[in-house]
Amino acid sequence: KQEVTQIPAALSVPEGENLVLNCSFTDSAIYNLQWFRQDPGKGLTSLLLIQSSQREQTSGRLNASLDKSSGRSTLYIAASQPGDSATYLCAGMDSNYQLIWGAGTKLIIKP
Amino acid sequence: NAGVMQNPRHLVRRRGQEARLRCSPMKGHSHVYWYRQLPEEGLKFMVYLQKENIIDESGMPKERFSAEFPKEGPSILRIQQVVRGDSAAYFCASSQGNNQPQHFGDGTRLSIL
């Protein structure tokens, strides 16, 4: 059974720093892995999706990598800004096309 | 192009009442997914539907919960005889296909008194 873990659960860094959020999964048989952002009381915004055949995806200051052999994905945020403060969720799609979710990393960027 | 629309945004029910949550997928999307997020927890898959068909309901409780996605109109998640433990945020997502990005609505926050 697929399990997704995110470390750390919370992270607070000064504005301008580069940072990495980690996501690990137990079953390498995933179709894709998606990173989302969730603001308090809001829905989820899809940030990046990496298909199982891909190694990374980039969008602006965000870069997500996928290493199926080690069961890991990372989300790299460059030059962090206070507006990046949110909870970041990763989710892996299993063979039943279900998204299996991590519990999230709550990120605070201090001005 | 409107995104995934969920209503109501907030719903308050007393124990024993019924809750009906609605989800209109993005235009052109025929796949709908429902997820539940309990306070301070991650999202859990509930059910996956295509038009008029339930594809996978393995994450949905066997009793009191049901979902539909009719040929016309929104997808409905129905919870009968609600209990306090049903209090959660319920999110709907839609996609063009089963391996395509899922786009999420803003959720319905259900509170049971």
mmCIF file with all atom_site columns, C-alpha atoms in Angstrom:
data_model
loop_
_atom_site.group_PDB
_atom_site.id
_atom_site.type_symbol
_atom_site.label_atom_id
_atom_site.label_alt_id
_atom_site.label_comp_id
_atom_site.label_asym_id
_atom_site.label_entity_id
_atom_site.label_seq_id
_atom_site.pdbx_PDB_ins_code
_atom_site.Cartn_x
_atom_site.Cartn_y
_atom_site.Cartn_z
_atom_site.occupancy
_atom_site.B_iso_or_equiv
_atom_site.pdbx_formal_charge
_atom_site.auth_seq_id
_atom_site.auth_comp_id
_atom_site.auth_asym_id
_atom_site.auth_atom_id
_atom_site.pdbx_PDB_model_num
ATOM 1   C CA . LYS A 1 1   ? 0.000   0.000  0.000   1.00 0.00 ? 1   LYS A CA 1
ATOM 2   C CA . GLN A 1 2   ? 1.383   3.368  -1.024  1.00 0.00 ? 2   GLN A CA 1
ATOM 3   C CA . GLU A 1 3   ? 2.327   5.749  1.763   1.00 0.00 ? 3   GLU A CA 1
ATOM 4   C CA . VAL A 1 4   ? 3.566   9.296  1.277   1.00 0.00 ? 4   VAL A CA 1
ATOM 5   C CA . THR A 1 5   ? 5.599   11.156 3.883   1.00 0.00 ? 5   THR A CA 1
ATOM 6   C CA . GLN A 1 6   ? 6.637   14.779 3.928   1.00 0.00 ? 6   GLN A CA 1
ATOM 7   C CA . ILE A 1 7   ? 9.505   16.180 5.931   1.00 0.00 ? 7   ILE A CA 1
ATOM 8   C CA . PRO A 1 8   ? 9.672   18.583 7.628   1.00 0.00 ? 8   PRO A CA 1
ATOM 9   C CA . ALA A 1 9   ? 6.137   19.118 8.891   1.00 0.00 ? 9   ALA A CA 1
ATOM 10  C CA . ALA A 1 10  ? 6.865   22.820 9.308   1.00 0.00 ? 10  ALA A CA 1
ATOM 11  C CA . LEU A 1 11  ? 9.609   25.156 8.140   1.00 0.00 ? 11  LEU A CA 1
ATOM 12  C CA . SER A 1 12  ? 10.305  28.819 8.839   1.00 0.00 ? 12  SER A CA 1
ATOM 13  C CA . VAL A 1 13  ? 13.006  30.663 6.896   1.00 0.00 ? 13  VAL A CA 1
ATOM 14  C CA . PRO A 1 14  ? 13.961  34.288 6.209   1.00 0.00 ? 14  PRO A CA 1
ATOM 15  C CA . GLU A 1 15  ? 12.913  35.870 2.957   1.00 0.00 ? 15  GLU A CA 1
ATOM 16  C CA . GLY A 1 16  ? 15.329  35.369 0.066   1.00 0.00 ? 16  GLY A CA 1
ATOM 17  C CA . GLU A 1 17  ? 16.591  31.937 1.055   1.00 0.00 ? 17  GLU A CA 1
ATOM 18  C CA . ASN A 1 18  ? 16.502  28.938 -1.247  1.00 0.00 ? 18  ASN A CA 1
ATOM 19  C CA . LEU A 1 19  ? 14.792  25.936 0.305   1.00 0.00 ? 19  LEU A CA 1
ATOM 20  C CA . VAL A 1 20  ? 13.942  22.300 -0.330  1.00 0.00 ? 20  VAL A CA 1
ATOM 21  C CA . LEU A 1 21  ? 10.833  20.414 0.680   1.00 0.00 ? 21  LEU A CA 1
ATOM 22  C CA . ASN A 1 22  ? 10.984  16.641 0.771   1.00 0.00 ? 22  ASN A CA 1
ATOM 23  C CA . CYS A 1 23  ? 8.468   13.967 -0.142  1.00 0.00 ? 23  CYS A CA 1
ATOM 24  C CA . SER A 1 24  ? 9.038   10.218 0.049   1.00 0.00 ? 24  SER A CA 1
ATOM 25  C CA . PHE A 1 25  ? 6.844   7.359  -1.111  1.00 0.00 ? 25  PHE A CA 1
ATOM 26  C CA . THR A 1 26  ? 6.990   3.647  -0.379  1.00 0.00 ? 26  THR A CA 1
ATOM 27  C CA . ASP A 1 27  ? 5.876   2.181  -3.720  1.00 0.00 ? 27  ASP A CA 1
ATOM 28  C CA . SER A 1 28  ? 7.877   3.164  -6.799  1.00 0.00 ? 28  SER A CA 1
ATOM 29  C CA . ALA A 1 29  ? 4.983   2.141  -9.083  1.00 0.00 ? 29  ALA A CA 1
ATOM 30  C CA . ILE A 1 30  ? 3.481   5.602  -9.388  1.00 0.00 ? 30  ILE A CA 1
ATOM 31  C CA . TYR A 1 31  ? 2.044   7.134  -12.529 1.00 0.00 ? 31  TYR A CA 1
ATOM 32  C CA . ASN A 1 32  ? 2.947   10.656 -11.570 1.00 0.00 ? 32  ASN A CA 1
ATOM 33  C CA . LEU A 1 33  ? 3.720   12.866 -8.628  1.00 0.00 ? 33  LEU A CA 1
ATOM 34  C CA . GLN A 1 34  ? 2.131   16.229 -8.092  1.00 0.00 ? 34  GLN A CA 1
ATOM 35  C CA . TRP A 1 35  ? 3.001   19.146 -5.830  1.00 0.00 ? 35  TRP A CA 1
ATOM 36  C CA . PHE A 1 36  ? 0.220   21.409 -4.567  1.00 0.00 ? 36  PHE A CA 1
ATOM 37  C CA . ARG A 1 37  ? -0.039  24.548 -2.552  1.00 0.00 ? 37  ARG A CA 1
ATOM 38  C CA . GLN A 1 38  ? -2.824  25.106 -0.006  1.00 0.00 ? 38  GLN A CA 1
ATOM 39  C CA . ASP A 1 39  ? -3.508  28.472 1.585   1.00 0.00 ? 39  ASP A CA 1
ATOM 40  C CA . PRO A 1 40  ? -5.460  28.593 4.871   1.00 0.00 ? 40  PRO A CA 1
ATOM 41  C CA . GLY A 1 41  ? -9.162  28.029 4.307   1.00 0.00 ? 41  GLY A CA 1
ATOM 42  C CA . LYS A 1 42  ? -8.621  27.680 0.578   1.00 0.00 ? 42  LYS A CA 1
ATOM 43  C CA . GLY A 1 43  ? -8.492  24.928 -1.991  1.00 0.00 ? 43  GLY A CA 1
ATOM 44  C CA . LEU A 1 44  ? -5.442  23.397 -3.589  1.00 0.00 ? 44  LEU A CA 1
ATOM 45  C CA . THR A 1 45  ? -3.414  24.913 -6.388  1.00 0.00 ? 45  THR A CA 1
ATOM 46  C CA . SER A 1 46  ? -1.455  22.534 -8.573  1.00 0.00 ? 46  SER A CA 1
ATOM 47  C CA . LEU A 1 47  ? 2.159   23.665 -8.852  1.00 0.00 ? 47  LEU A CA 1
ATOM 48  C CA . LEU A 1 48  ? 3.989   20.966 -10.770 1.00 0.00 ? 48  LEU A CA 1
ATOM 49  C CA . LEU A 1 49  ? 3.249   17.484 -12.071 1.00 0.00 ? 49  LEU A CA 1
ATOM 50  C CA . ILE A 1 50  ? 6.018   15.030 -12.887 1.00 0.00 ? 50  ILE A CA 1
ATOM 51  C CA . GLN A 1 51  ? 5.119   11.987 -14.955 1.00 0.00 ? 51  GLN A CA 1
ATOM 52  C CA . SER A 1 52  ? 6.785   8.720  -13.988 1.00 0.00 ? 52  SER A CA 1
ATOM 53  C CA . SER A 1 53  ? 9.018   8.891  -17.072 1.00 0.00 ? 53  SER A CA 1
ATOM 54  C CA . GLN A 1 54  ? 10.296  12.357 -16.175 1.00 0.00 ? 54  GLN A CA 1
ATOM 55  C CA . ARG A 1 55  ? 12.994  13.404 -13.730 1.00 0.00 ? 55  ARG A CA 1
ATOM 56  C CA . GLU A 1 56  ? 12.027  17.013 -13.082 1.00 0.00 ? 56  GLU A CA 1
ATOM 57  C CA . GLN A 1 57  ? 9.735   19.894 -13.905 1.00 0.00 ? 57  GLN A CA 1
ATOM 58  C CA . THR A 1 58  ? 10.285  23.628 -13.568 1.00 0.00 ? 58  THR A CA 1
ATOM 59  C CA . SER A 1 59  ? 7.931   26.563 -13.273 1.00 0.00 ? 59  SER A CA 1
ATOM 60  C CA . GLY A 1 60  ? 9.362   29.971 -12.458 1.00 0.00 ? 60  GLY A CA 1
ATOM 61  C CA . ARG A 1 61  ? 11.148  29.799 -9.112  1.00 0.00 ? 61  ARG A CA 1
ATOM 62  C CA . LEU A 1 62  ? 9.930   26.254 -8.503  1.00 0.00 ? 62  LEU A CA 1
ATOM 63  C CA . ASN A 1 63  ? 11.689  23.055 -9.483  1.00 0.00 ? 63  ASN A CA 1
ATOM 64  C CA . ALA A 1 64  ? 10.423  19.587 -8.637  1.00 0.00 ? 64  ALA A CA 1
ATOM 65  C CA . SER A 1 65  ? 12.432  16.413 -9.049  1.00 0.00 ? 65  SER A CA 1
ATOM 66  C CA . LEU A 1 66  ? 11.419  12.767 -9.014  1.00 0.00 ? 66  LEU A CA 1
ATOM 67  C CA . ASP A 1 67  ? 13.620  9.770  -8.246  1.00 0.00 ? 67  ASP A CA 1
ATOM 68  C CA . LYS A 1 68  ? 11.458  6.654  -8.417  1.00 0.00 ? 68  LYS A CA 1
ATOM 69  C CA . SER A 1 69  ? 14.284  4.288  -7.514  1.00 0.00 ? 69  SER A CA 1
ATOM 70  C CA . SER A 1 70  ? 14.804  5.962  -4.160  1.00 0.00 ? 70  SER A CA 1
ATOM 71  C CA . GLY A 1 71  ? 11.136  6.842  -3.672  1.00 0.00 ? 71  GLY A CA 1
ATOM 72  C CA . ARG A 1 72  ? 11.768  10.556 -3.337  1.00 0.00 ? 72  ARG A CA 1
ATOM 73  C CA . SER A 1 73  ? 10.642  13.849 -4.730  1.00 0.00 ? 73  SER A CA 1
ATOM 74  C CA . THR A 1 74  ? 11.854  17.307 -3.809  1.00 0.00 ? 74  THR A CA 1
ATOM 75  C CA . LEU A 1 75  ? 10.367  20.741 -4.359  1.00 0.00 ? 75  LEU A CA 1
ATOM 76  C CA . TYR A 1 76  ? 12.996  23.455 -4.626  1.00 0.00 ? 76  TYR A CA 1
ATOM 77  C CA . ILE A 1 77  ? 11.915  27.057 -4.099  1.00 0.00 ? 77  ILE A CA 1
ATOM 78  C CA . ALA A 1 78  ? 14.420  29.701 -5.137  1.00 0.00 ? 78  ALA A CA 1
ATOM 79  C CA . ALA A 1 79  ? 14.630  33.184 -3.639  1.00 0.00 ? 79  ALA A CA 1
ATOM 80  C CA . SER A 1 80  ? 11.703  32.647 -1.289  1.00 0.00 ? 80  SER A CA 1
ATOM 81  C CA . GLN A 1 81  ? 9.158   35.425 -0.744  1.00 0.00 ? 81  GLN A CA 1
ATOM 82  C CA . PRO A 1 82  ? 6.577   36.035 2.018   1.00 0.00 ? 82  PRO A CA 1
ATOM 83  C CA . GLY A 1 83  ? 3.882   35.220 -0.537  1.00 0.00 ? 83  GLY A CA 1
ATOM 84  C CA . ASP A 1 84  ? 5.250   31.684 -0.718  1.00 0.00 ? 84  ASP A CA 1
ATOM 85  C CA . SER A 1 85  ? 3.974   31.057 2.807   1.00 0.00 ? 85  SER A CA 1
ATOM 86  C CA . ALA A 1 86  ? 1.471   28.205 2.599   1.00 0.00 ? 86  ALA A CA 1
ATOM 87  C CA . THR A 1 87  ? 1.173   24.478 3.144   1.00 0.00 ? 87  THR A CA 1
ATOM 88  C CA . TYR A 1 88  ? 2.805   22.423 0.412   1.00 0.00 ? 88  TYR A CA 1
ATOM 89  C CA . LEU A 1 89  ? 1.394   18.979 -0.323  1.00 0.00 ? 89  LEU A CA 1
ATOM 90  C CA . CYS A 1 90  ? 2.771   16.218 -2.478  1.00 0.00 ? 90  CYS A CA 1
ATOM 91  C CA . ALA A 1 91  ? 0.618   13.438 -3.872  1.00 0.00 ? 91  ALA A CA 1
ATOM 92  C CA . GLY A 1 92  ? 1.528   10.318 -5.825  1.00 0.00 ? 92  GLY A CA 1
ATOM 93  C CA . MET A 1 93  ? -0.908  8.710  -8.245  1.00 0.00 ? 93  MET A CA 1
ATOM 94  C CA . ASP A 1 94  ? -1.074  4.947  -7.748  1.00 0.00 ? 94  ASP A CA 1
ATOM 95  C CA . SER A 1 95  ? -2.057  2.203  -10.166 1.00 0.00 ? 95  SER A CA 1
ATOM 96  C CA . ASN A 1 96  ? -5.749  2.777  -9.390  1.00 0.00 ? 96  ASN A CA 1
ATOM 97  C CA . TYR A 1 97  ? -5.406  6.444  -10.421 1.00 0.00 ? 97  TYR A CA 1
ATOM 98  C CA . GLN A 1 98  ? -5.862  7.493  -6.816  1.00 0.00 ? 98  GLN A CA 1
ATOM 99  C CA . LEU A 1 99  ? -3.828  10.356 -5.408  1.00 0.00 ? 99  LEU A CA 1
ATOM 100 C CA . ILE A 1 100 ? -2.108  9.312  -2.185  1.00 0.00 ? 100 ILE A CA 1
ATOM 101 C CA . TRP A 1 101 ? -1.268  12.374 -0.127  1.00 0.00 ? 101 TRP A CA 1
ATOM 102 C CA . GLY A 1 102 ? 1.415   13.441 2.268   1.00 0.00 ? 102 GLY A CA 1
ATOM 103 C CA . ALA A 1 103 ? 0.392   15.409 5.355   1.00 0.00 ? 103 ALA A CA 1
ATOM 104 C CA . GLY A 1 104 ? 2.080   18.537 4.037   1.00 0.00 ? 104 GLY A CA 1
ATOM 105 C CA . THR A 1 105 ? 4.852   20.940 4.985   1.00 0.00 ? 105 THR A CA 1
ATOM 106 C CA . LYS A 1 106 ? 3.716   24.237 6.492   1.00 0.00 ? 106 LYS A CA 1
ATOM 107 C CA . LEU A 1 107 ? 6.086   26.898 5.176   1.00 0.00 ? 107 LEU A CA 1
ATOM 108 C CA . ILE A 1 108 ? 6.500   30.346 6.689   1.00 0.00 ? 108 ILE A CA 1
ATOM 109 C CA . ILE A 1 109 ? 8.699   32.919 4.967   1.00 0.00 ? 109 ILE A CA 1
ATOM 110 C CA . LYS A 1 110 ? 9.659   35.709 7.324   1.00 0.00 ? 110 LYS A CA 1
ATOM 111 C CA . PRO A 1 111 ? 9.998   39.219 5.824   1.00 0.00 ? 111 PRO A CA 1
ATOM 112 C CA . ASN B 2 1   ? -12.784 29.239 -18.375 1.00 0.00 ? 1   ASN B CA 1
ATOM 113 C CA . ALA B 2 2   ? -14.194 28.668 -14.924 1.00 0.00 ? 2   ALA B CA 1
ATOM 114 C CA . GLY B 2 3   ? -12.359 26.322 -12.617 1.00 0.00 ? 3   GLY B CA 1
ATOM 115 C CA . VAL B 2 4   ? -13.860 23.594 -10.487 1.00 0.00 ? 4   VAL B CA 1
ATOM 116 C CA . MET B 2 5   ? -16.840 25.034 -8.645  1.00 0.00 ? 5   MET B CA 1
ATOM 117 C CA . GLN B 2 6   ? -17.960 23.659 -5.323  1.00 0.00 ? 6   GLN B CA 1
ATOM 118 C CA . ASN B 2 7   ? -20.957 24.743 -3.313  1.00 0.00 ? 7   ASN B CA 1
ATOM 119 C CA . PRO B 2 8   ? -21.739 25.549 -0.701  1.00 0.00 ? 8   PRO B CA 1
ATOM 120 C CA . ARG B 2 9   ? -18.428 26.834 0.644   1.00 0.00 ? 9   ARG B CA 1
ATOM 121 C CA . HIS B 2 10  ? -19.602 26.255 4.194   1.00 0.00 ? 10  HIS B CA 1
ATOM 122 C CA . LEU B 2 11  ? -22.334 23.941 5.394   1.00 0.00 ? 11  LEU B CA 1
ATOM 123 C CA . VAL B 2 12  ? -23.618 23.519 8.922   1.00 0.00 ? 12  VAL B CA 1
ATOM 124 C CA . ARG B 2 13  ? -25.758 20.554 9.847   1.00 0.00 ? 13  ARG B CA 1
ATOM 125 C CA . ARG B 2 14  ? -27.093 19.047 13.051  1.00 0.00 ? 14  ARG B CA 1
ATOM 126 C CA . ARG B 2 15  ? -26.456 15.422 13.884  1.00 0.00 ? 15  ARG B CA 1
ATOM 127 C CA . GLY B 2 16  ? -28.837 13.171 11.998  1.00 0.00 ? 16  GLY B CA 1
ATOM 128 C CA . GLN B 2 17  ? -29.453 15.558 9.109   1.00 0.00 ? 17  GLN B CA 1
ATOM 129 C CA . GLU B 2 18  ? -28.380 15.075 5.510   1.00 0.00 ? 18  GLU B CA 1
ATOM 130 C CA . ALA B 2 19  ? -25.561 16.968 3.796   1.00 0.00 ? 19  ALA B CA 1
ATOM 131 C CA . ARG B 2 20  ? -25.386 17.420 0.014   1.00 0.00 ? 20  ARG B CA 1
ATOM 132 C CA . LEU B 2 21  ? -22.189 18.763 -1.495  1.00 0.00 ? 21  LEU B CA 1
ATOM 133 C CA . ARG B 2 22  ? -22.027 19.815 -5.126  1.00 0.00 ? 22  ARG B CA 1
ATOM 134 C CA . CYS B 2 23  ? -19.170 19.946 -7.592  1.00 0.00 ? 23  CYS B CA 1
ATOM 135 C CA . SER B 2 24  ? -19.156 21.254 -11.135 1.00 0.00 ? 24  SER B CA 1
ATOM 136 C CA . PRO B 2 25  ? -16.003 20.155 -12.968 1.00 0.00 ? 25  PRO B CA 1
ATOM 137 C CA . MET B 2 26  ? -13.976 22.300 -15.295 1.00 0.00 ? 26  MET B CA 1
ATOM 138 C CA . LYS B 2 27  ? -15.346 22.561 -18.813 1.00 0.00 ? 27  LYS B CA 1
ATOM 139 C CA . GLY B 2 28  ? -14.245 19.585 -20.856 1.00 0.00 ? 28  GLY B CA 1
ATOM 140 C CA . HIS B 2 29  ? -13.428 17.431 -17.814 1.00 0.00 ? 29  HIS B CA 1
ATOM 141 C CA . SER B 2 30  ? -15.335 14.184 -17.463 1.00 0.00 ? 30  SER B CA 1
ATOM 142 C CA . HIS B 2 31  ? -13.447 12.735 -14.475 1.00 0.00 ? 31  HIS B CA 1
ATOM 143 C CA . VAL B 2 32  ? -14.366 13.808 -10.942 1.00 0.00 ? 32  VAL B CA 1
ATOM 144 C CA . TYR B 2 33  ? -12.713 12.916 -7.649  1.00 0.00 ? 33  TYR B CA 1
ATOM 145 C CA . TRP B 2 34  ? -13.793 13.579 -4.081  1.00 0.00 ? 34  TRP B CA 1
ATOM 146 C CA . TYR B 2 35  ? -11.359 13.903 -1.176  1.00 0.00 ? 35  TYR B CA 1
ATOM 147 C CA . ARG B 2 36  ? -11.819 14.536 2.533   1.00 0.00 ? 36  ARG B CA 1
ATOM 148 C CA . GLN B 2 37  ? -9.447  16.511 4.710   1.00 0.00 ? 37  GLN B CA 1
ATOM 149 C CA . LEU B 2 38  ? -9.858  16.141 8.447   1.00 0.00 ? 38  LEU B CA 1
ATOM 150 C CA . PRO B 2 39  ? -8.519  18.946 10.663  1.00 0.00 ? 39  PRO B CA 1
ATOM 151 C CA . GLU B 2 40  ? -4.713  18.967 10.771  1.00 0.00 ? 40  GLU B CA 1
ATOM 152 C CA . GLU B 2 41  ? -4.528  15.913 8.500   1.00 0.00 ? 41  GLU B CA 1
ATOM 153 C CA . GLY B 2 42  ? -3.761  15.230 4.857   1.00 0.00 ? 42  GLY B CA 1
ATOM 154 C CA . LEU B 2 43  ? -6.321  14.549 2.175   1.00 0.00 ? 43  LEU B CA 1
ATOM 155 C CA . LYS B 2 44  ? -7.839  11.105 1.790   1.00 0.00 ? 44  LYS B CA 1
ATOM 156 C CA . PHE B 2 45  ? -9.306  9.784  -1.437  1.00 0.00 ? 45  PHE B CA 1
ATOM 157 C CA . MET B 2 46  ? -12.988 8.976  -1.277  1.00 0.00 ? 46  MET B CA 1
ATOM 158 C CA . VAL B 2 47  ? -14.421 8.274  -4.723  1.00 0.00 ? 47  VAL B CA 1
ATOM 159 C CA . TYR B 2 48  ? -13.635 8.590  -8.429  1.00 0.00 ? 48  TYR B CA 1
ATOM 160 C CA . LEU B 2 49  ? -16.434 9.041  -10.959 1.00 0.00 ? 49  LEU B CA 1
ATOM 161 C CA . GLN B 2 50  ? -16.937 9.529  -14.634 1.00 0.00 ? 50  GLN B CA 1
ATOM 162 C CA . LYS B 2 51  ? -20.205 10.605 -16.188 1.00 0.00 ? 51  LYS B CA 1
ATOM 163 C CA . GLU B 2 52  ? -22.929 8.287  -14.832 1.00 0.00 ? 52  GLU B CA 1
ATOM 164 C CA . ASN B 2 53  ? -20.370 5.784  -13.531 1.00 0.00 ? 53  ASN B CA 1
ATOM 165 C CA . ILE B 2 54  ? -18.580 5.185  -10.243 1.00 0.00 ? 54  ILE B CA 1
ATOM 166 C CA . ILE B 2 55  ? -15.089 4.019  -11.129 1.00 0.00 ? 55  ILE B CA 1
ATOM 167 C CA . ASP B 2 56  ? -13.623 3.573  -7.654  1.00 0.00 ? 56  ASP B CA 1
ATOM 168 C CA . GLU B 2 57  ? -15.363 4.124  -4.325  1.00 0.00 ? 57  GLU B CA 1
ATOM 169 C CA . SER B 2 58  ? -12.849 2.272  -2.187  1.00 0.00 ? 58  SER B CA 1
ATOM 170 C CA . GLY B 2 59  ? -12.157 5.317  -0.013  1.00 0.00 ? 59  GLY B CA 1
ATOM 171 C CA . MET B 2 60  ? -15.755 6.060  0.820   1.00 0.00 ? 60  MET B CA 1
ATOM 172 C CA . PRO B 2 61  ? -17.415 4.711  3.975   1.00 0.00 ? 61  PRO B CA 1
ATOM 173 C CA . LYS B 2 62  ? -19.854 1.924  3.110   1.00 0.00 ? 62  LYS B CA 1
ATOM 174 C CA . GLU B 2 63  ? -22.696 3.424  5.101   1.00 0.00 ? 63  GLU B CA 1
ATOM 175 C CA . ARG B 2 64  ? -24.309 6.862  4.916   1.00 0.00 ? 64  ARG B CA 1
ATOM 176 C CA . PHE B 2 65  ? -22.081 8.113  2.075   1.00 0.00 ? 65  PHE B CA 1
ATOM 177 C CA . SER B 2 66  ? -22.952 8.082  -1.608  1.00 0.00 ? 66  SER B CA 1
ATOM 178 C CA . ALA B 2 67  ? -21.792 9.913  -4.718  1.00 0.00 ? 67  ALA B CA 1
ATOM 179 C CA . GLU B 2 68  ? -23.123 10.435 -8.194  1.00 0.00 ? 68  GLU B CA 1
ATOM 180 C CA . PHE B 2 69  ? -22.145 12.237 -11.372 1.00 0.00 ? 69  PHE B CA 1
ATOM 181 C CA . PRO B 2 70  ? -25.212 12.357 -13.599 1.00 0.00 ? 70  PRO B CA 1
ATOM 182 C CA . LYS B 2 71  ? -25.245 12.933 -17.322 1.00 0.00 ? 71  LYS B CA 1
ATOM 183 C CA . GLU B 2 72  ? -26.483 16.446 -16.725 1.00 0.00 ? 72  GLU B CA 1
ATOM 184 C CA . GLY B 2 73  ? -25.576 18.605 -13.758 1.00 0.00 ? 73  GLY B CA 1
ATOM 185 C CA . PRO B 2 74  ? -22.943 18.570 -11.057 1.00 0.00 ? 74  PRO B CA 1
ATOM 186 C CA . SER B 2 75  ? -21.473 15.698 -9.123  1.00 0.00 ? 75  SER B CA 1
ATOM 187 C CA . ILE B 2 76  ? -23.115 15.242 -5.731  1.00 0.00 ? 76  ILE B CA 1
ATOM 188 C CA . LEU B 2 77  ? -21.576 13.841 -2.561  1.00 0.00 ? 77  LEU B CA 1
ATOM 189 C CA . ARG B 2 78  ? -24.346 12.917 -0.159  1.00 0.00 ? 78  ARG B CA 1
ATOM 190 C CA . ILE B 2 79  ? -23.911 12.170 3.526   1.00 0.00 ? 79  ILE B CA 1
ATOM 191 C CA . GLN B 2 80  ? -26.947 10.843 5.351   1.00 0.00 ? 80  GLN B CA 1
ATOM 192 C CA . GLN B 2 81  ? -27.509 10.994 9.113   1.00 0.00 ? 81  GLN B CA 1
ATOM 193 C CA . VAL B 2 82  ? -24.405 13.063 9.692   1.00 0.00 ? 82  VAL B CA 1
ATOM 194 C CA . VAL B 2 83  ? -22.305 12.604 12.849  1.00 0.00 ? 83  VAL B CA 1
ATOM 195 C CA . ARG B 2 84  ? -19.709 14.864 14.477  1.00 0.00 ? 84  ARG B CA 1
ATOM 196 C CA . GLY B 2 85  ? -16.886 12.866 12.904  1.00 0.00 ? 85  GLY B CA 1
ATOM 197 C CA . ASP B 2 86  ? -18.075 13.920 9.442   1.00 0.00 ? 86  ASP B CA 1
ATOM 198 C CA . SER B 2 87  ? -16.875 17.458 10.135  1.00 0.00 ? 87  SER B CA 1
ATOM 199 C CA . ALA B 2 88  ? -14.140 18.092 7.578   1.00 0.00 ? 88  ALA B CA 1
ATOM 200 C CA . ALA B 2 89  ? -13.268 19.906 4.390   1.00 0.00 ? 89  ALA B CA 1
ATOM 201 C CA . TYR B 2 90  ? -14.474 18.045 1.316   1.00 0.00 ? 90  TYR B CA 1
ATOM 202 C CA . PHE B 2 91  ? -12.603 18.751 -1.884  1.00 0.00 ? 91  PHE B CA 1
ATOM 203 C CA . CYS B 2 92  ? -13.603 17.936 -5.423  1.00 0.00 ? 92  CYS B CA 1
ATOM 204 C CA . ALA B 2 93  ? -11.182 17.697 -8.322  1.00 0.00 ? 93  ALA B CA 1
ATOM 205 C CA . SER B 2 94  ? -11.642 17.145 -12.023 1.00 0.00 ? 94  SER B CA 1
ATOM 206 C CA . SER B 2 95  ? -9.415  16.052 -14.872 1.00 0.00 ? 95  SER B CA 1
ATOM 207 C CA . GLN B 2 96  ? -9.545  15.314 -18.572 1.00 0.00 ? 96  GLN B CA 1
ATOM 208 C CA . GLY B 2 97  ? -8.282  11.785 -18.074 1.00 0.00 ? 97  GLY B CA 1
ATOM 209 C CA . ASN B 2 98  ? -7.198  9.409  -15.360 1.00 0.00 ? 98  ASN B CA 1
ATOM 210 C CA . ASN B 2 99  ? -3.492  10.230 -15.653 1.00 0.00 ? 99  ASN B CA 1
ATOM 211 C CA . GLN B 2 100 ? -3.936  13.938 -16.192 1.00 0.00 ? 100 GLN B CA 1
ATOM 212 C CA . PRO B 2 101 ? -3.472  16.777 -13.680 1.00 0.00 ? 101 PRO B CA 1
ATOM 213 C CA . GLN B 2 102 ? -6.321  17.114 -11.227 1.00 0.00 ? 102 GLN B CA 1
ATOM 214 C CA . HIS B 2 103 ? -7.688  20.604 -10.704 1.00 0.00 ? 103 HIS B CA 1
ATOM 215 C CA . PHE B 2 104 ? -9.278  21.335 -7.360  1.00 0.00 ? 104 PHE B CA 1
ATOM 216 C CA . GLY B 2 105 ? -12.181 23.402 -6.153  1.00 0.00 ? 105 GLY B CA 1
ATOM 217 C CA . ASP B 2 106 ? -12.042 25.542 -3.025  1.00 0.00 ? 106 ASP B CA 1
ATOM 218 C CA . GLY B 2 107 ? -13.788 22.863 -0.999  1.00 0.00 ? 107 GLY B CA 1
ATOM 219 C CA . THR B 2 108 ? -16.865 22.654 1.174   1.00 0.00 ? 108 THR B CA 1
ATOM 220 C CA . ARG B 2 109 ? -16.280 22.954 4.897   1.00 0.00 ? 109 ARG B CA 1
ATOM 221 C CA . LEU B 2 110 ? -18.832 20.833 6.700   1.00 0.00 ? 110 LEU B CA 1
ATOM 222 C CA . SER B 2 111 ? -19.502 21.465 10.362  1.00 0.00 ? 111 SER B CA 1
ATOM 223 C CA . ILE B 2 112 ? -21.734 19.187 12.402  1.00 0.00 ? 112 ILE B CA 1
ATOM 224 C CA . LEU B 2 113 ? -23.320 20.641 15.513  1.00 0.00 ? 113 LEU B CA 1
#
